[in-house]
Amino acid sequence: MRSIILLSFFLVLTACSTQAPLPTDHYYRLPELRDIDSDQKRLDSISVLNFKAVGLYQERAILYTEDQIELKQYHYHHWTDSPTRLLQERLAERLRLSGISNLVLNTFEGNSALIIKGQVKAFERVQQKGSESVYVKLLLQVDSNTKGAPILHKEYVQTVILPSNNITNTIRAFAEAVDLIFNDFYVDLSEIIKV
């Protein structure tokens, strides 16, 4: 009996030691912004606040859905930072590259002419039979430092179809969807602050 127990214990130890290593975590950032048209300076300073989000949209794991109802997280694929920070940084960089303002800040400064706030409503990969896409929905609001009410409050939505099913194309599609939203937002913002 004792030899059977020792043999069982030895087999368990041997099985544990031959397990395959765990998969490696992978971290992704949005590709660098390119080809932003220059604009004339119309403002002294803009503050882009950290975007808000609830639940899973605050976390770094890349999200996906197969039925557009249940959200799931990839176990080994993460953003380098939370989507709220990635989007804030991307919008601030987009505004800096446009040259619309002398200064674009990532914090609120009391003397900024405009304060931009954002909320992540959806930021996920959609996996359906026959097509893969990313779906991004953002609520963007612009407050004027001199006016009480928001001067812009609008929801922006983009879906980008993936050319092939891999994570690199997914990240590029997220960047494309976000950039399309920020371009639409920029057009709306430019209309509001025309000189």
PDB file of C-alpha atoms in Angstrom:
ATOM      1  CA  MET A   1       0.000   0.000   0.000  1.00  0.00           C
ATOM      2  CA  ARG A   2       2.801   2.349   0.910  1.00  0.00           C
ATOM      3  CA  SER A   3       4.499   1.817  -2.444  1.00  0.00           C
ATOM      4  CA  ILE A   4       1.228   2.617  -4.270  1.00  0.00           C
ATOM      5  CA  ILE A   5       0.907   5.912  -2.387  1.00  0.00           C
ATOM      6  CA  LEU A   6       4.537   6.818  -3.109  1.00  0.00           C
ATOM      7  CA  LEU A   7       4.109   5.912  -6.763  1.00  0.00           C
ATOM      8  CA  SER A   8       0.936   8.053  -6.990  1.00  0.00           C
ATOM      9  CA  PHE A   9       2.692  10.970  -5.305  1.00  0.00           C
ATOM     10  CA  PHE A  10       5.638  10.620  -7.691  1.00  0.00           C
ATOM     11  CA  LEU A  11       3.316  10.587 -10.721  1.00  0.00           C
ATOM     12  CA  VAL A  12       1.516  13.719  -9.514  1.00  0.00           C
ATOM     13  CA  LEU A  13       4.823  15.532  -9.018  1.00  0.00           C
ATOM     14  CA  THR A  14       6.036  14.451 -12.438  1.00  0.00           C
ATOM     15  CA  ALA A  15       2.802  15.606 -14.107  1.00  0.00           C
ATOM     16  CA  CYS A  16       3.043  19.019 -12.426  1.00  0.00           C
ATOM     17  CA  SER A  17       6.607  19.552 -13.517  1.00  0.00           C
ATOM     18  CA  THR A  18       5.913  18.870 -17.204  1.00  0.00           C
ATOM     19  CA  GLN A  19       3.106  21.398 -17.713  1.00  0.00           C
ATOM     20  CA  ALA A  20       3.494  23.820 -20.570  1.00  0.00           C
ATOM     21  CA  PRO A  21       4.436  27.373 -19.573  1.00  0.00           C
ATOM     22  CA  LEU A  22       1.646  29.926 -19.293  1.00  0.00           C
ATOM     23  CA  PRO A  23       1.087  32.148 -22.338  1.00  0.00           C
ATOM     24  CA  THR A  24       2.877  35.475 -22.349  1.00  0.00           C
ATOM     25  CA  ASP A  25       0.952  38.687 -21.720  1.00  0.00           C
ATOM     26  CA  HIS A  26       0.915  41.075 -24.679  1.00  0.00           C
ATOM     27  CA  TYR A  27       0.490  44.857 -24.392  1.00  0.00           C
ATOM     28  CA  TYR A  28      -0.708  47.177 -27.149  1.00  0.00           C
ATOM     29  CA  ARG A  29      -0.771  50.902 -27.813  1.00  0.00           C
ATOM     30  CA  LEU A  30      -2.477  52.792 -30.582  1.00  0.00           C
ATOM     31  CA  PRO A  31      -0.228  53.509 -33.596  1.00  0.00           C
ATOM     32  CA  GLU A  32       1.329  56.952 -33.841  1.00  0.00           C
ATOM     33  CA  LEU A  33      -0.826  59.726 -35.280  1.00  0.00           C
ATOM     34  CA  ARG A  34       0.120  60.814 -38.799  1.00  0.00           C
ATOM     35  CA  ASP A  35      -1.062  63.176 -41.519  1.00  0.00           C
ATOM     36  CA  ILE A  36      -2.880  65.693 -39.317  1.00  0.00           C
ATOM     37  CA  ASP A  37      -3.647  68.880 -41.247  1.00  0.00           C
ATOM     38  CA  SER A  38      -2.409  72.104 -39.693  1.00  0.00           C
ATOM     39  CA  ASP A  39      -4.976  74.668 -38.672  1.00  0.00           C
ATOM     40  CA  GLN A  40      -4.690  78.297 -37.627  1.00  0.00           C
ATOM     41  CA  LYS A  41      -4.268  79.025 -33.936  1.00  0.00           C
ATOM     42  CA  ARG A  42      -7.608  80.118 -32.556  1.00  0.00           C
ATOM     43  CA  LEU A  43      -7.237  79.479 -28.838  1.00  0.00           C
ATOM     44  CA  ASP A  44      -4.730  80.143 -26.117  1.00  0.00           C
ATOM     45  CA  SER A  45      -5.186  76.862 -24.247  1.00  0.00           C
ATOM     46  CA  ILE A  46      -7.352  73.748 -24.133  1.00  0.00           C
ATOM     47  CA  SER A  47      -7.611  71.222 -21.308  1.00  0.00           C
ATOM     48  CA  VAL A  48      -8.442  67.619 -22.221  1.00  0.00           C
ATOM     49  CA  LEU A  49      -9.585  65.834 -19.076  1.00  0.00           C
ATOM     50  CA  ASN A  50      -9.167  62.122 -18.426  1.00  0.00           C
ATOM     51  CA  PHE A  51     -12.058  60.285 -20.094  1.00  0.00           C
ATOM     52  CA  LYS A  52     -14.595  58.547 -17.874  1.00  0.00           C
ATOM     53  CA  ALA A  53     -15.826  54.981 -18.159  1.00  0.00           C
ATOM     54  CA  VAL A  54     -17.717  52.458 -16.101  1.00  0.00           C
ATOM     55  CA  GLY A  55     -17.113  48.782 -15.454  1.00  0.00           C
ATOM     56  CA  LEU A  56     -14.949  46.834 -17.867  1.00  0.00           C
ATOM     57  CA  TYR A  57     -14.177  49.885 -19.997  1.00  0.00           C
ATOM     58  CA  GLN A  58     -11.913  51.161 -17.200  1.00  0.00           C
ATOM     59  CA  GLU A  59      -9.709  48.068 -17.356  1.00  0.00           C
ATOM     60  CA  ARG A  60      -6.714  47.401 -19.583  1.00  0.00           C
ATOM     61  CA  ALA A  61      -7.812  44.030 -20.978  1.00  0.00           C
ATOM     62  CA  ILE A  62      -9.003  44.245 -24.586  1.00  0.00           C
ATOM     63  CA  LEU A  63     -12.718  43.505 -24.729  1.00  0.00           C
ATOM     64  CA  TYR A  64     -14.690  41.508 -27.263  1.00  0.00           C
ATOM     65  CA  THR A  65     -18.238  40.335 -27.842  1.00  0.00           C
ATOM     66  CA  GLU A  66     -19.688  37.549 -29.936  1.00  0.00           C
ATOM     67  CA  ASP A  67     -23.344  38.537 -29.623  1.00  0.00           C
ATOM     68  CA  GLN A  68     -23.163  42.294 -28.874  1.00  0.00           C
ATOM     69  CA  ILE A  69     -24.663  41.565 -25.447  1.00  0.00           C
ATOM     70  CA  GLU A  70     -22.035  39.724 -23.401  1.00  0.00           C
ATOM     71  CA  LEU A  71     -18.617  41.343 -23.066  1.00  0.00           C
ATOM     72  CA  LYS A  72     -15.542  39.189 -22.538  1.00  0.00           C
ATOM     73  CA  GLN A  73     -11.910  40.022 -21.812  1.00  0.00           C
ATOM     74  CA  TYR A  74      -8.911  38.614 -23.630  1.00  0.00           C
ATOM     75  CA  HIS A  75      -6.745  36.965 -20.994  1.00  0.00           C
ATOM     76  CA  TYR A  76      -3.339  37.793 -22.444  1.00  0.00           C
ATOM     77  CA  HIS A  77      -4.004  40.894 -24.558  1.00  0.00           C
ATOM     78  CA  HIS A  78      -4.001  44.272 -22.796  1.00  0.00           C
ATOM     79  CA  TRP A  79      -3.747  47.956 -23.566  1.00  0.00           C
ATOM     80  CA  THR A  80      -0.586  49.643 -22.273  1.00  0.00           C
ATOM     81  CA  ASP A  81      -2.847  51.931 -20.222  1.00  0.00           C
ATOM     82  CA  SER A  82      -6.563  52.127 -19.552  1.00  0.00           C
ATOM     83  CA  PRO A  83      -8.688  53.129 -22.570  1.00  0.00           C
ATOM     84  CA  THR A  84      -9.686  56.296 -20.690  1.00  0.00           C
ATOM     85  CA  ARG A  85      -6.060  57.458 -20.577  1.00  0.00           C
ATOM     86  CA  LEU A  86      -5.228  56.237 -24.096  1.00  0.00           C
ATOM     87  CA  LEU A  87      -8.151  58.199 -25.543  1.00  0.00           C
ATOM     88  CA  GLN A  88      -7.389  61.332 -23.530  1.00  0.00           C
ATOM     89  CA  GLU A  89      -3.762  61.261 -24.707  1.00  0.00           C
ATOM     90  CA  ARG A  90      -4.780  60.581 -28.316  1.00  0.00           C
ATOM     91  CA  LEU A  91      -7.248  63.474 -28.421  1.00  0.00           C
ATOM     92  CA  ALA A  92      -4.755  65.840 -26.781  1.00  0.00           C
ATOM     93  CA  GLU A  93      -2.089  64.823 -29.303  1.00  0.00           C
ATOM     94  CA  ARG A  94      -4.575  65.233 -32.183  1.00  0.00           C
ATOM     95  CA  LEU A  95      -5.321  68.784 -31.034  1.00  0.00           C
ATOM     96  CA  ARG A  96      -1.616  69.601 -30.557  1.00  0.00           C
ATOM     97  CA  LEU A  97      -0.742  68.415 -34.058  1.00  0.00           C
ATOM     98  CA  SER A  98      -3.574  70.476 -35.559  1.00  0.00           C
ATOM     99  CA  GLY A  99      -2.123  73.674 -34.086  1.00  0.00           C
ATOM    100  CA  ILE A 100      -5.574  74.999 -33.141  1.00  0.00           C
ATOM    101  CA  SER A 101      -4.307  76.104 -29.726  1.00  0.00           C
ATOM    102  CA  ASN A 102      -1.072  77.460 -28.309  1.00  0.00           C
ATOM    103  CA  LEU A 103      -1.257  74.924 -25.498  1.00  0.00           C
ATOM    104  CA  VAL A 104      -3.107  71.608 -25.089  1.00  0.00           C
ATOM    105  CA  LEU A 105      -3.016  70.275 -21.547  1.00  0.00           C
ATOM    106  CA  ASN A 106      -3.885  66.851 -20.097  1.00  0.00           C
ATOM    107  CA  THR A 107      -5.129  68.395 -16.877  1.00  0.00           C
ATOM    108  CA  PHE A 108      -7.593  71.117 -16.033  1.00  0.00           C
ATOM    109  CA  GLU A 109      -6.089  74.550 -15.768  1.00  0.00           C
ATOM    110  CA  GLY A 110      -8.366  77.337 -14.586  1.00  0.00           C
ATOM    111  CA  ASN A 111      -7.413  79.617 -17.455  1.00  0.00           C
ATOM    112  CA  SER A 112      -8.007  77.150 -20.334  1.00  0.00           C
ATOM    113  CA  ALA A 113     -10.410  78.570 -22.882  1.00  0.00           C
ATOM    114  CA  LEU A 114     -12.005  75.163 -23.452  1.00  0.00           C
ATOM    115  CA  ILE A 115     -12.367  72.070 -21.289  1.00  0.00           C
ATOM    116  CA  ILE A 116     -12.954  68.808 -23.156  1.00  0.00           C
ATOM    117  CA  LYS A 117     -14.514  65.834 -21.373  1.00  0.00           C
ATOM    118  CA  GLY A 118     -15.079  62.362 -22.768  1.00  0.00           C
ATOM    119  CA  GLN A 119     -16.862  59.189 -21.771  1.00  0.00           C
ATOM    120  CA  VAL A 120     -16.218  55.717 -23.173  1.00  0.00           C
ATOM    121  CA  LYS A 121     -19.577  54.126 -24.014  1.00  0.00           C
ATOM    122  CA  ALA A 122     -18.204  51.199 -26.086  1.00  0.00           C
ATOM    123  CA  PHE A 123     -14.678  50.084 -26.988  1.00  0.00           C
ATOM    124  CA  GLU A 124     -14.705  46.463 -28.129  1.00  0.00           C
ATOM    125  CA  ARG A 125     -14.019  43.952 -30.851  1.00  0.00           C
ATOM    126  CA  VAL A 126     -17.125  42.364 -32.368  1.00  0.00           C
ATOM    127  CA  GLN A 127     -16.704  38.742 -33.448  1.00  0.00           C
ATOM    128  CA  GLN A 128     -19.530  37.482 -35.627  1.00  0.00           C
ATOM    129  CA  LYS A 129     -19.721  34.751 -38.230  1.00  0.00           C
ATOM    130  CA  GLY A 130     -18.442  36.085 -41.499  1.00  0.00           C
ATOM    131  CA  SER A 131     -17.161  39.425 -40.209  1.00  0.00           C
ATOM    132  CA  GLU A 132     -14.941  40.841 -37.515  1.00  0.00           C
ATOM    133  CA  SER A 133     -14.971  44.512 -36.573  1.00  0.00           C
ATOM    134  CA  VAL A 134     -14.281  46.982 -33.812  1.00  0.00           C
ATOM    135  CA  TYR A 135     -16.992  49.159 -32.357  1.00  0.00           C
ATOM    136  CA  VAL A 136     -16.238  52.465 -30.610  1.00  0.00           C
ATOM    137  CA  LYS A 137     -18.772  54.854 -29.097  1.00  0.00           C
ATOM    138  CA  LEU A 138     -17.623  58.009 -27.292  1.00  0.00           C
ATOM    139  CA  LEU A 139     -19.550  60.850 -25.698  1.00  0.00           C
ATOM    140  CA  LEU A 140     -17.612  64.117 -26.034  1.00  0.00           C
ATOM    141  CA  GLN A 141     -18.407  67.407 -24.346  1.00  0.00           C
ATOM    142  CA  VAL A 142     -16.775  70.815 -24.660  1.00  0.00           C
ATOM    143  CA  ASP A 143     -17.228  73.420 -21.945  1.00  0.00           C
ATOM    144  CA  SER A 144     -16.269  77.044 -22.391  1.00  0.00           C
ATOM    145  CA  ASN A 145     -14.496  78.698 -19.489  1.00  0.00           C
ATOM    146  CA  THR A 146     -16.622  81.808 -20.062  1.00  0.00           C
ATOM    147  CA  LYS A 147     -20.043  80.225 -20.652  1.00  0.00           C
ATOM    148  CA  GLY A 148     -22.107  78.212 -18.210  1.00  0.00           C
ATOM    149  CA  ALA A 149     -23.577  75.519 -20.469  1.00  0.00           C
ATOM    150  CA  PRO A 150     -21.618  73.071 -22.636  1.00  0.00           C
ATOM    151  CA  ILE A 151     -20.987  74.399 -26.138  1.00  0.00           C
ATOM    152  CA  LEU A 152     -20.818  70.863 -27.589  1.00  0.00           C
ATOM    153  CA  HIS A 153     -22.270  67.620 -26.257  1.00  0.00           C
ATOM    154  CA  LYS A 154     -22.418  64.793 -28.789  1.00  0.00           C
ATOM    155  CA  GLU A 155     -22.131  61.030 -29.089  1.00  0.00           C
ATOM    156  CA  TYR A 156     -19.812  59.708 -31.803  1.00  0.00           C
ATOM    157  CA  VAL A 157     -19.909  56.128 -33.140  1.00  0.00           C
ATOM    158  CA  GLN A 158     -17.655  54.239 -35.543  1.00  0.00           C
ATOM    159  CA  THR A 159     -17.452  50.619 -36.685  1.00  0.00           C
ATOM    160  CA  VAL A 160     -14.396  49.463 -38.628  1.00  0.00           C
ATOM    161  CA  ILE A 161     -14.326  46.072 -40.374  1.00  0.00           C
ATOM    162  CA  LEU A 162     -11.153  44.023 -39.883  1.00  0.00           C
ATOM    163  CA  PRO A 163      -9.354  42.929 -43.067  1.00  0.00           C
ATOM    164  CA  SER A 164      -8.249  39.711 -41.337  1.00  0.00           C
ATOM    165  CA  ASN A 165      -8.675  38.074 -37.970  1.00  0.00           C
ATOM    166  CA  ASN A 166      -5.564  38.896 -35.922  1.00  0.00           C
ATOM    167  CA  ILE A 167      -4.778  41.140 -32.965  1.00  0.00           C
ATOM    168  CA  THR A 168      -2.517  43.531 -34.903  1.00  0.00           C
ATOM    169  CA  ASN A 169      -5.311  44.329 -37.348  1.00  0.00           C
ATOM    170  CA  THR A 170      -7.647  44.720 -34.384  1.00  0.00           C
ATOM    171  CA  ILE A 171      -5.412  47.377 -32.816  1.00  0.00           C
ATOM    172  CA  ARG A 172      -5.106  49.206 -36.147  1.00  0.00           C
ATOM    173  CA  ALA A 173      -8.893  49.104 -36.535  1.00  0.00           C
ATOM    174  CA  PHE A 174      -9.327  50.575 -33.034  1.00  0.00           C
ATOM    175  CA  ALA A 175      -6.957  53.399 -34.007  1.00  0.00           C
ATOM    176  CA  GLU A 176      -8.857  54.002 -37.248  1.00  0.00           C
ATOM    177  CA  ALA A 177     -12.221  54.126 -35.456  1.00  0.00           C
ATOM    178  CA  VAL A 178     -10.902  56.496 -32.780  1.00  0.00           C
ATOM    179  CA  ASP A 179      -9.231  58.745 -35.361  1.00  0.00           C
ATOM    180  CA  LEU A 180     -12.425  58.932 -37.435  1.00  0.00           C
ATOM    181  CA  ILE A 181     -14.351  59.944 -34.309  1.00  0.00           C
ATOM    182  CA  PHE A 182     -11.763  62.554 -33.341  1.00  0.00           C
ATOM    183  CA  ASN A 183     -11.761  63.941 -36.905  1.00  0.00           C
ATOM    184  CA  ASP A 184     -15.553  64.323 -36.784  1.00  0.00           C
ATOM    185  CA  PHE A 185     -15.261  65.909 -33.356  1.00  0.00           C
ATOM    186  CA  TYR A 186     -12.596  68.305 -34.653  1.00  0.00           C
ATOM    187  CA  VAL A 187     -14.878  69.426 -37.485  1.00  0.00           C
ATOM    188  CA  ASP A 188     -17.686  70.088 -34.976  1.00  0.00           C
ATOM    189  CA  LEU A 189     -15.321  71.913 -32.636  1.00  0.00           C
ATOM    190  CA  SER A 190     -13.954  74.061 -35.466  1.00  0.00           C
ATOM    191  CA  GLU A 191     -17.486  75.102 -36.459  1.00  0.00           C
ATOM    192  CA  ILE A 192     -18.255  76.185 -32.896  1.00  0.00           C
ATOM    193  CA  ILE A 193     -15.119  78.264 -32.377  1.00  0.00           C
ATOM    194  CA  LYS A 194     -14.881  79.914 -35.803  1.00  0.00           C
ATOM    195  CA  VAL A 195     -13.049  83.217 -35.592  1.00  0.00           C
TER     196      VAL A 195
END
